[in-house]
Amino acid sequence: MEIKSMFEKEVYIRRRKVLKEKMAAAGQSGIAIFIGNVEAPAQYKDNGYKFRQDSTWLYYFGIDEPRYAAIIDIDSGDESVWADDVDIDDIIWMGPQPSVASRAAGTGIDRSGAYQDFEREVVAAMSSGRTVHFIPPSRYYNAMMLRSMLGSAEPSVPLVESIVSMRLVKEDCEIEEIDRACDLGVLMHTTAREAIRPGILEQEIVGLMEGVTLSKGWGVSFPTILSQRGATLHNHLHDQPITPGKLLVVDAGAESNSHYASDFTRTYPTGGKFTPRQRDIYQIVCDCNEYAFSLTRPGMAYRDVHIAVAGKMLEGLKAVGLVRGNVSDMVQAGIAGLFQPHGLGHNMGLDVHDMEDLGEDLVGYDPDQKRSSQPGLGSLRMARRLVPGNVITDEPGIYFIPALIEQWKAAGTGRDFVNFDALKAYYDFGGIRLEDDVLVTADGARRLGHSRLPIQPGDVEDAMNG
Ligand code: GLY
Ligand code: MN
Ligand code: MN
């Protein structure tokens, strides 16, 4: 697999030009500032967390190095990059490094200066009455730096909206990278599936799986979820031995060297074969995953796909006797949220939950869409009307969460629809989630990656026993 971290400089020049045009079209003036991430110590300064660059910085500048900043002048169009060249003390430890000027040139910018002069430049612009646009910082260091430069100034909504409108629609070069991350994600999941056997610790499977992305890409795109206690949606504990008869939820993704994400979930019968009860519930989730994909196309609001899938799920749960009544009444009443307390999916790109640092609603909701307060639907992170180039996840799930079921029962929530007595037998069931990554195309959708992980129950069993 090719080691790659930056696109051609023309990509970044074009993106910044579009950004300036969007800001001007929105009637904005002044400067937009961008602050890349700095190294973060884990215990002490020289023992840091693995460096991960800020995604918006990567999108507009591509420089995958710590302690860089940039200014884009919306009025004059001027662009500048600010960072410090290494000195001999750095060279002793790090070896020779490209100059800041050459890295700036690599992204199509011919003006550069020292990092400390960035602050001077920004404060001078502000003092002369110019508007300083910035995005919400995702790291504390950047938040502190912004506060020291700009006091209590608020992030710029027009800048965030302009950036979101661009990053939501993936370019061909990005889709290529996401396909690459998905291929790596499929390899991770295949490795995990092949490692499942009685007695092996969940942690050992995690290690094998994460080794795959570390050997071919940047690492994981989020902390791995691999658990036989799948009713806990984001369970990061991997301390259980694999025990036949359970369900193992594996939700994991790769980050490519260019920092694009993948995010897949599969759920496995730990003994290699589903019990009839597991298979019934599994098939409902699998049908929901397929149904969501079949509805995904330009013009369709993903909120409506979520709601349609809730109906499909409730039909299935009704057939197995866990709910009763009219399905559209149940959808209206938000009953699906008892079983799937999360949304159907989210945007994905440079971040696994793309741009969530910029504000979930600004990213995932059209201006005329309001977030619901219902369980499940209220957690939907991507509700927008789909357009070609959107990259989203399709991740329905059914979970039996005893504490939540008991809470609904005690409060009388859903009492006309939910068969609380029948649910008692499911308190040790766990959960099932099935997740694919999807590109919205001109006339429909395609699943990302060049191959798809087995998902139909028979295919999963064949893969586990083959
Ligand atoms: N990996 C978390 C999610 O699927 O959204
Ligand atoms: Mn996931
Ligand atoms: Mn996801």
Short mmCIF file of N, CA and C in Angstrom, two decimals, residues 247 249 265-267 274 277-293 309-310 312-317 320 339-340 342 344 394-400 429-436 447 452 455-457:
data_model
loop_
_atom_site.label_atom_id
_atom_site.label_comp_id
_atom_site.label_asym_id
_atom_site.label_seq_id
_atom_site.Cartn_x
_atom_site.Cartn_y
_atom_site.Cartn_z
N LEU A 247 -22.93 -13.09 21.26
CA LEU A 247 -22.74 -12.29 20.05
C LEU A 247 -21.57 -11.34 20.29
N VAL A 249 -19.88 -7.98 18.99
CA VAL A 249 -19.97 -6.78 18.15
C VAL A 249 -18.55 -6.28 17.87
N THR A 265 -19.09 -2.09 11.09
CA THR A 265 -19.48 -2.96 12.20
C THR A 265 -20.04 -4.26 11.65
N ARG A 266 -19.60 -5.34 12.25
CA ARG A 266 -20.22 -6.64 12.02
C ARG A 266 -20.42 -7.29 13.39
N THR A 267 -21.41 -8.18 13.44
CA THR A 267 -21.70 -8.88 14.70
C THR A 267 -21.65 -10.38 14.43
N PHE A 274 -25.39 -18.88 14.50
CA PHE A 274 -26.40 -18.14 15.26
C PHE A 274 -27.40 -19.10 15.88
N ARG A 277 -32.90 -17.61 17.90
CA ARG A 277 -33.31 -16.31 18.41
C ARG A 277 -32.35 -15.21 17.95
N GLN A 278 -31.05 -15.50 17.99
CA GLN A 278 -30.07 -14.52 17.50
C GLN A 278 -30.28 -14.24 16.02
N ARG A 279 -30.55 -15.32 15.28
CA ARG A 279 -30.69 -15.17 13.84
C ARG A 279 -31.91 -14.30 13.49
N ASP A 280 -32.99 -14.48 14.23
CA ASP A 280 -34.20 -13.68 13.98
C ASP A 280 -33.90 -12.19 14.13
N ILE A 281 -33.24 -11.85 15.22
CA ILE A 281 -32.96 -10.42 15.46
C ILE A 281 -31.90 -9.94 14.46
N TYR A 282 -30.91 -10.79 14.21
CA TYR A 282 -29.85 -10.42 13.25
C TYR A 282 -30.46 -10.10 11.89
N GLN A 283 -31.40 -10.94 11.47
CA GLN A 283 -31.99 -10.76 10.13
C GLN A 283 -32.73 -9.42 10.05
N ILE A 284 -33.36 -9.02 11.15
CA ILE A 284 -34.06 -7.72 11.14
C ILE A 284 -33.04 -6.59 10.91
N VAL A 285 -31.92 -6.65 11.64
CA VAL A 285 -30.91 -5.58 11.50
C VAL A 285 -30.33 -5.60 10.08
N CYS A 286 -30.09 -6.80 9.59
CA CYS A 286 -29.52 -6.95 8.24
C CYS A 286 -30.49 -6.38 7.20
N ASP A 287 -31.77 -6.66 7.35
CA ASP A 287 -32.78 -6.11 6.42
C ASP A 287 -32.82 -4.59 6.51
N CYS A 288 -32.67 -4.08 7.72
CA CYS A 288 -32.67 -2.61 7.90
C CYS A 288 -31.46 -1.98 7.19
N ASN A 289 -30.31 -2.64 7.31
CA ASN A 289 -29.10 -2.14 6.64
C ASN A 289 -29.32 -2.08 5.12
N GLU A 290 -29.87 -3.15 4.57
CA GLU A 290 -30.12 -3.21 3.12
C GLU A 290 -31.17 -2.17 2.72
N TYR A 291 -32.20 -2.04 3.55
CA TYR A 291 -33.29 -1.12 3.23
C TYR A 291 -32.77 0.32 3.22
N ALA A 292 -31.97 0.66 4.20
CA ALA A 292 -31.39 2.01 4.24
C ALA A 292 -30.59 2.28 2.97
N PHE A 293 -29.79 1.30 2.57
CA PHE A 293 -28.97 1.48 1.36
C PHE A 293 -29.86 1.68 0.14
N VAL A 309 -36.37 3.33 8.18
CA VAL A 309 -35.70 2.16 8.75
C VAL A 309 -36.30 1.82 10.12
N ALA A 310 -36.67 2.86 10.88
CA ALA A 310 -37.32 2.61 12.18
C ALA A 310 -38.59 1.78 11.96
N LYS A 312 -39.21 -0.27 9.43
CA LYS A 312 -38.80 -1.62 9.03
C LYS A 312 -38.41 -2.44 10.28
N MET A 313 -37.68 -1.80 11.16
CA MET A 313 -37.22 -2.48 12.38
C MET A 313 -38.42 -2.89 13.25
N LEU A 314 -39.36 -1.98 13.38
CA LEU A 314 -40.53 -2.27 14.23
C LEU A 314 -41.40 -3.37 13.62
N GLU A 315 -41.48 -3.40 12.28
CA GLU A 315 -42.20 -4.51 11.63
C GLU A 315 -41.57 -5.84 12.03
N GLY A 316 -40.24 -5.89 11.97
CA GLY A 316 -39.52 -7.12 12.32
C GLY A 316 -39.71 -7.49 13.78
N LEU A 317 -39.64 -6.48 14.65
CA LEU A 317 -39.79 -6.74 16.09
C LEU A 317 -41.22 -7.15 16.42
N VAL A 320 -41.65 -10.86 15.71
CA VAL A 320 -41.14 -11.78 16.74
C VAL A 320 -41.81 -11.52 18.10
N PHE A 339 -34.94 0.32 21.11
CA PHE A 339 -34.08 -0.75 20.60
C PHE A 339 -32.83 -0.20 19.91
N GLN A 340 -32.97 0.95 19.26
CA GLN A 340 -31.83 1.59 18.61
C GLN A 340 -31.75 3.03 19.11
N HIS A 342 -29.51 5.09 18.93
CA HIS A 342 -28.61 5.97 18.18
C HIS A 342 -29.18 6.23 16.79
N LEU A 344 -29.15 6.53 12.53
CA LEU A 344 -28.82 5.56 11.48
C LEU A 344 -27.40 5.73 10.97
N ASP A 394 -24.17 3.64 7.23
CA ASP A 394 -25.48 2.98 7.29
C ASP A 394 -25.33 1.94 8.40
N GLU A 395 -25.81 2.31 9.61
CA GLU A 395 -25.49 1.46 10.77
C GLU A 395 -26.67 1.23 11.72
N PRO A 396 -27.68 0.52 11.23
CA PRO A 396 -28.77 0.18 12.15
C PRO A 396 -28.28 -0.82 13.21
N GLY A 397 -29.00 -0.83 14.33
CA GLY A 397 -28.67 -1.79 15.38
C GLY A 397 -29.88 -2.06 16.25
N ILE A 398 -29.89 -3.23 16.84
CA ILE A 398 -30.90 -3.55 17.86
C ILE A 398 -30.15 -4.00 19.11
N TYR A 399 -30.49 -3.36 20.22
CA TYR A 399 -29.81 -3.64 21.49
C TYR A 399 -30.89 -3.87 22.54
N PHE A 400 -30.62 -4.77 23.45
CA PHE A 400 -31.52 -4.99 24.57
C PHE A 400 -30.79 -4.49 25.81
N PHE A 429 -29.19 -10.85 26.02
CA PHE A 429 -28.98 -11.06 24.58
C PHE A 429 -27.77 -10.28 24.07
N GLY A 430 -27.61 -9.04 24.56
CA GLY A 430 -26.55 -8.17 24.03
C GLY A 430 -27.10 -7.26 22.95
N GLY A 431 -26.33 -7.09 21.89
CA GLY A 431 -26.76 -6.18 20.83
C GLY A 431 -26.20 -6.61 19.49
N ILE A 432 -26.80 -6.05 18.45
CA ILE A 432 -26.35 -6.32 17.08
C ILE A 432 -26.30 -4.99 16.33
N ARG A 433 -25.17 -4.71 15.72
CA ARG A 433 -25.07 -3.54 14.84
C ARG A 433 -24.38 -3.98 13.56
N LEU A 434 -24.84 -3.46 12.43
CA LEU A 434 -24.24 -3.80 11.13
C LEU A 434 -24.02 -2.49 10.38
N GLU A 435 -22.79 -2.22 10.04
CA GLU A 435 -22.44 -0.88 9.53
C GLU A 435 -21.60 -0.96 8.26
N ASP A 436 -22.06 -0.23 7.24
CA ASP A 436 -21.29 -0.05 6.01
C ASP A 436 -21.06 1.44 5.78
N ARG A 447 -21.58 1.29 -2.01
CA ARG A 447 -20.84 1.00 -0.77
C ARG A 447 -19.36 1.21 -1.03
N ARG A 452 -17.03 -6.21 0.05
CA ARG A 452 -17.91 -6.01 1.21
C ARG A 452 -17.76 -7.18 2.16
N ILE A 455 -22.35 -10.22 5.27
CA ILE A 455 -23.33 -9.62 6.18
C ILE A 455 -24.57 -10.49 6.35
N GLN A 456 -25.00 -11.20 5.29
CA GLN A 456 -26.16 -12.08 5.45
C GLN A 456 -25.79 -13.19 6.44
N PRO A 457 -26.73 -13.60 7.29
CA PRO A 457 -26.34 -14.54 8.36
C PRO A 457 -25.69 -15.83 7.85
#
